[in-house]
Short mmCIF file of C-alpha atoms in Angstrom, two decimals:
data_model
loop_
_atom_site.label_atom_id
_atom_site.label_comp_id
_atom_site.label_asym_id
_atom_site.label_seq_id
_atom_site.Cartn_x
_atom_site.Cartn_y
_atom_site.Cartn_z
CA UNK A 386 -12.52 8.56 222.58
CA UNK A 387 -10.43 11.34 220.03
CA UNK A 388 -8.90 13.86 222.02
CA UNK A 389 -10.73 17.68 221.31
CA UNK A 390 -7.00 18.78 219.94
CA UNK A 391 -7.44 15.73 217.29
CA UNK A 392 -11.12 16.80 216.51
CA UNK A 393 -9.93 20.41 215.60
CA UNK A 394 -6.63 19.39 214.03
CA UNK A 395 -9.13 17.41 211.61
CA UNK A 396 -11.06 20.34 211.34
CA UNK A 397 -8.44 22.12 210.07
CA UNK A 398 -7.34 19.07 207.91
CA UNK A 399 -11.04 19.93 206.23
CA UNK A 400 -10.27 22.84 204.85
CA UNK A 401 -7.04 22.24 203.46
CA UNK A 402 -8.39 19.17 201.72
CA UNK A 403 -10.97 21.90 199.99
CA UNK A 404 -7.88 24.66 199.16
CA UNK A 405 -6.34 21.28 197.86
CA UNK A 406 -6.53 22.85 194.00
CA UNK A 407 -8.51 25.20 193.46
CA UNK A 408 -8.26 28.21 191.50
CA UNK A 409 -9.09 30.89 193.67
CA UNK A 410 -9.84 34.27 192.03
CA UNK A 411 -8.46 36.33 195.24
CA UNK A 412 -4.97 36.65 196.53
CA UNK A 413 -4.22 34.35 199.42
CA UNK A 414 -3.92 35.73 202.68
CA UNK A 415 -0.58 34.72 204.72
CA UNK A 416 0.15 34.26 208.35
CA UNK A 417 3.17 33.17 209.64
CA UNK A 418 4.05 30.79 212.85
CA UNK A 419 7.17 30.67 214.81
CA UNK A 420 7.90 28.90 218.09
CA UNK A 421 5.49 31.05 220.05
CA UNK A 422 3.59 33.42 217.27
CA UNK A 423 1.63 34.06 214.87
CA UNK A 424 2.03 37.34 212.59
CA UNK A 425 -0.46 38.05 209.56
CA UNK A 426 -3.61 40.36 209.43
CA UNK A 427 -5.50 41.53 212.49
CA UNK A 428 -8.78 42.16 209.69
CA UNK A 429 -10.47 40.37 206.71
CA UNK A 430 -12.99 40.84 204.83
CA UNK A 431 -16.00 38.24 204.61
CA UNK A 432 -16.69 35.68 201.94
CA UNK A 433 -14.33 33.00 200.65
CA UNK A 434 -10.92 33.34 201.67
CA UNK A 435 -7.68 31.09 201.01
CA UNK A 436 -6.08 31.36 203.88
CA UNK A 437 -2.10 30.41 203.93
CA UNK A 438 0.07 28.91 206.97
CA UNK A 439 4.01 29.61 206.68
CA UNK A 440 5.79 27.64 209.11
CA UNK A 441 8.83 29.34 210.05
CA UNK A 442 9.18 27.78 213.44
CA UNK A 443 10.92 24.19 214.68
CA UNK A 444 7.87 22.38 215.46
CA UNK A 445 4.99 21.67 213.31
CA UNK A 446 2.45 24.17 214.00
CA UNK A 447 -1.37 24.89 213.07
CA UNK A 448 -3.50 27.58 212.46
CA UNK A 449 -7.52 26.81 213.32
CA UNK A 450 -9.79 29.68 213.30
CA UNK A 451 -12.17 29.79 216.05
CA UNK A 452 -15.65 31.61 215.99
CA UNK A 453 -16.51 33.76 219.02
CA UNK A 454 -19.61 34.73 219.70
CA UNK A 455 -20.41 38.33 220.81
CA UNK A 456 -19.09 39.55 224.26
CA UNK A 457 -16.63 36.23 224.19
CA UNK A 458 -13.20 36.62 223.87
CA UNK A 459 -9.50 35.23 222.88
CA UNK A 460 -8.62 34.64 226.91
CA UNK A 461 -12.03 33.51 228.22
CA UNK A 462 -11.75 30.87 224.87
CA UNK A 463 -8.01 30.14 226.02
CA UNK A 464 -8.97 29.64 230.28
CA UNK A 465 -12.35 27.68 229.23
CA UNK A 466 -10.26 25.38 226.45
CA UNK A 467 -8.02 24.87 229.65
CA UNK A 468 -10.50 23.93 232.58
CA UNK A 469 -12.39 21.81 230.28
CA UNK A 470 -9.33 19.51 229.04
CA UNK A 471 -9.62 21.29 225.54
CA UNK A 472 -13.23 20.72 224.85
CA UNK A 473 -14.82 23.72 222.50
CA UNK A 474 -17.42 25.95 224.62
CA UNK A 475 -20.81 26.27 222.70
CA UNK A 476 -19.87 30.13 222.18
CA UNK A 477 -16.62 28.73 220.18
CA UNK A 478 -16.87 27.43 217.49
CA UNK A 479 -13.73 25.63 215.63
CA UNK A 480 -14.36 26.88 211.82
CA UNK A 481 -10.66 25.39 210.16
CA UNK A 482 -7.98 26.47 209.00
CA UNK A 483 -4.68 25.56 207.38
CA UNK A 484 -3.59 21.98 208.76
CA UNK A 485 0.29 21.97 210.28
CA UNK A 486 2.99 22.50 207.79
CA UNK A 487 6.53 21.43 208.97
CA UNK A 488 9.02 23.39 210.01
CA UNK A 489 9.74 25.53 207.01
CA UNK A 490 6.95 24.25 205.03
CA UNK A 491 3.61 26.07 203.87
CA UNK A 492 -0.08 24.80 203.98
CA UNK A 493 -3.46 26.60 202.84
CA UNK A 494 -7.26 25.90 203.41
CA UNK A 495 -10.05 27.68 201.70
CA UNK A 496 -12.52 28.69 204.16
CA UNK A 497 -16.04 30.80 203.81
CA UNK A 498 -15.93 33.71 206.78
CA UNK A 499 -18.23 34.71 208.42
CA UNK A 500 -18.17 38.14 209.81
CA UNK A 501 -17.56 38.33 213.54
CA UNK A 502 -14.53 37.78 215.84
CA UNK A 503 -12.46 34.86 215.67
CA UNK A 504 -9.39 33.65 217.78
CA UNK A 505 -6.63 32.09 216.19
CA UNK A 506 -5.11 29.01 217.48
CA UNK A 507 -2.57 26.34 217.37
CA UNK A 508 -3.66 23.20 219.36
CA UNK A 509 -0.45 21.08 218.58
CA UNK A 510 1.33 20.07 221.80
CA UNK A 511 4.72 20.38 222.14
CA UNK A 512 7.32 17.80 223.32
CA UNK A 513 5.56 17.71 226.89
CA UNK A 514 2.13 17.62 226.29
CA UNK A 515 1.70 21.24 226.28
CA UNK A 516 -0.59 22.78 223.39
CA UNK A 517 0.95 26.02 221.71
CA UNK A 518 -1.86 28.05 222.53
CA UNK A 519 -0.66 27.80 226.32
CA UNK A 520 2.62 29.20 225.30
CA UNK A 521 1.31 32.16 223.11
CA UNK A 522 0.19 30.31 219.72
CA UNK A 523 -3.01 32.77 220.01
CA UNK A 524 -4.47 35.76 218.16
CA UNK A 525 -7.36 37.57 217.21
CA UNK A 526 -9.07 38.45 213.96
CA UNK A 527 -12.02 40.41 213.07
CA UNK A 528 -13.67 39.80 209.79
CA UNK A 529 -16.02 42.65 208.31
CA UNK A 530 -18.85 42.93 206.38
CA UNK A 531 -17.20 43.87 203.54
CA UNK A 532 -16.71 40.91 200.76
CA UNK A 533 -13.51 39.47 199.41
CA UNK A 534 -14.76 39.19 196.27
CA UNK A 535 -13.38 34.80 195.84
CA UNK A 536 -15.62 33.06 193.78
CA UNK A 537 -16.38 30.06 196.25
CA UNK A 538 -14.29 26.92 194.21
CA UNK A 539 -15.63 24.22 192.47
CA UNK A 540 -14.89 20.94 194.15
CA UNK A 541 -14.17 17.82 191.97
CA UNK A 542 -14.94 15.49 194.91
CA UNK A 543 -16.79 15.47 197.82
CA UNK A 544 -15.79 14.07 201.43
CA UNK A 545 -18.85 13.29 203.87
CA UNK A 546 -17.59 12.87 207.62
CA UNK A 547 -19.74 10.74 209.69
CA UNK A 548 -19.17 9.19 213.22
CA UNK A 549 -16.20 6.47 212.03
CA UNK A 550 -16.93 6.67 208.47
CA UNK A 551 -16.56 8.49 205.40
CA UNK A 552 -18.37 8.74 202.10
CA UNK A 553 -16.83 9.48 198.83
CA UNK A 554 -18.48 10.66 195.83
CA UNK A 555 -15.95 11.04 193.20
CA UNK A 556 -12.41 9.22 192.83
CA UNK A 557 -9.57 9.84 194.26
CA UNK A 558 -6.81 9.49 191.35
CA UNK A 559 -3.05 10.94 190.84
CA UNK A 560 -3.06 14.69 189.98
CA UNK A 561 -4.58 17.96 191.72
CA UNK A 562 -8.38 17.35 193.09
CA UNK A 563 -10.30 20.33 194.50
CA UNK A 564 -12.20 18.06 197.86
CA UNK A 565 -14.97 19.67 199.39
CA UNK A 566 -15.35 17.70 203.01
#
């Protein structure tokens, strides 16, 4: 059986395969992770969004976006991830995000947002087992009705997940691909 913290790290993975090269027509929106934190805008708007990790922190880190319903929020997600050994309640919903840069490093993902509340997260444990989220790797954003105005990006190839399996339409070759999983 995958751990949940592998399922969303994958998650995450699937949007950064999508930001892979595309030519987004908005500016990217940045958040930052140190040992601890995350810093970057407490409000988007809706629509297409790229969507950039900086890594300015020793460990790896990840950002995955998490859609709450209404009336659910960042601590209920964080004690319900906890009693349930990090399985995703039905009212949470992992959506991706920019997969784990290294220390110092930079990632992006290209994701479509829905307006709503979202908690951010980083599920990467640390040395002891511990995910970041238990030590403070959590935040909030709200994203509003109003439109970012990205044209959604053309993908070159497509991934299809399946239980243990994946289809490929297209070919993977040397150079930039835009991948729409």
């Amino acid at each position: 059986m995958v751990p949940n913290y592998v399922r969303s790290l994958f998650l995450g993975f699937t949007g950064l395969l999508l930001a892979a090269c595309a030519a987004p027509s908005a500016a990217p929106v940045a958040f930052t992770a140190t040992d601890g934190a995350f810093s970057g805008p407490a409000e988007l708007p809706s629509g297409w969004t790229e969507i950039t990790l900086i890594n300015n922190g020793q460990e790896p880190h990840h950002l995955q976006l998490v859609r709450l319903d209404e009336g659910r929020s960042v601590e209920e997600l964080g004690a319900t991830l906890s009693e349930s050994g990090g399985a995703f309640p039905s009212w949470g919903r992992p959506f991706g995000g920019p997969n784990a840069p290294d220390p110092g490093g930079t990632t992006a993902a290209v994701v479509n947002l829905e307006p709503g509340s979202y908690a951010l997260i980083d599920v990467i444990p640390d040395a002891e087992g511990v995910p970041h989220m238990a030590k403070g790797m959590v935040s909030t954003l709200t994203v509003t009705d109003e439109e970012s105005g990205m044209e959604e990006p053309a993908a070159d190839i497509t991934i299809e997940l399946n239980d243990y399996s994946f289809t490929l339409t297209g070919s993977l070759t040397a150079g930039d691909h835009a991948i729409r999983v």
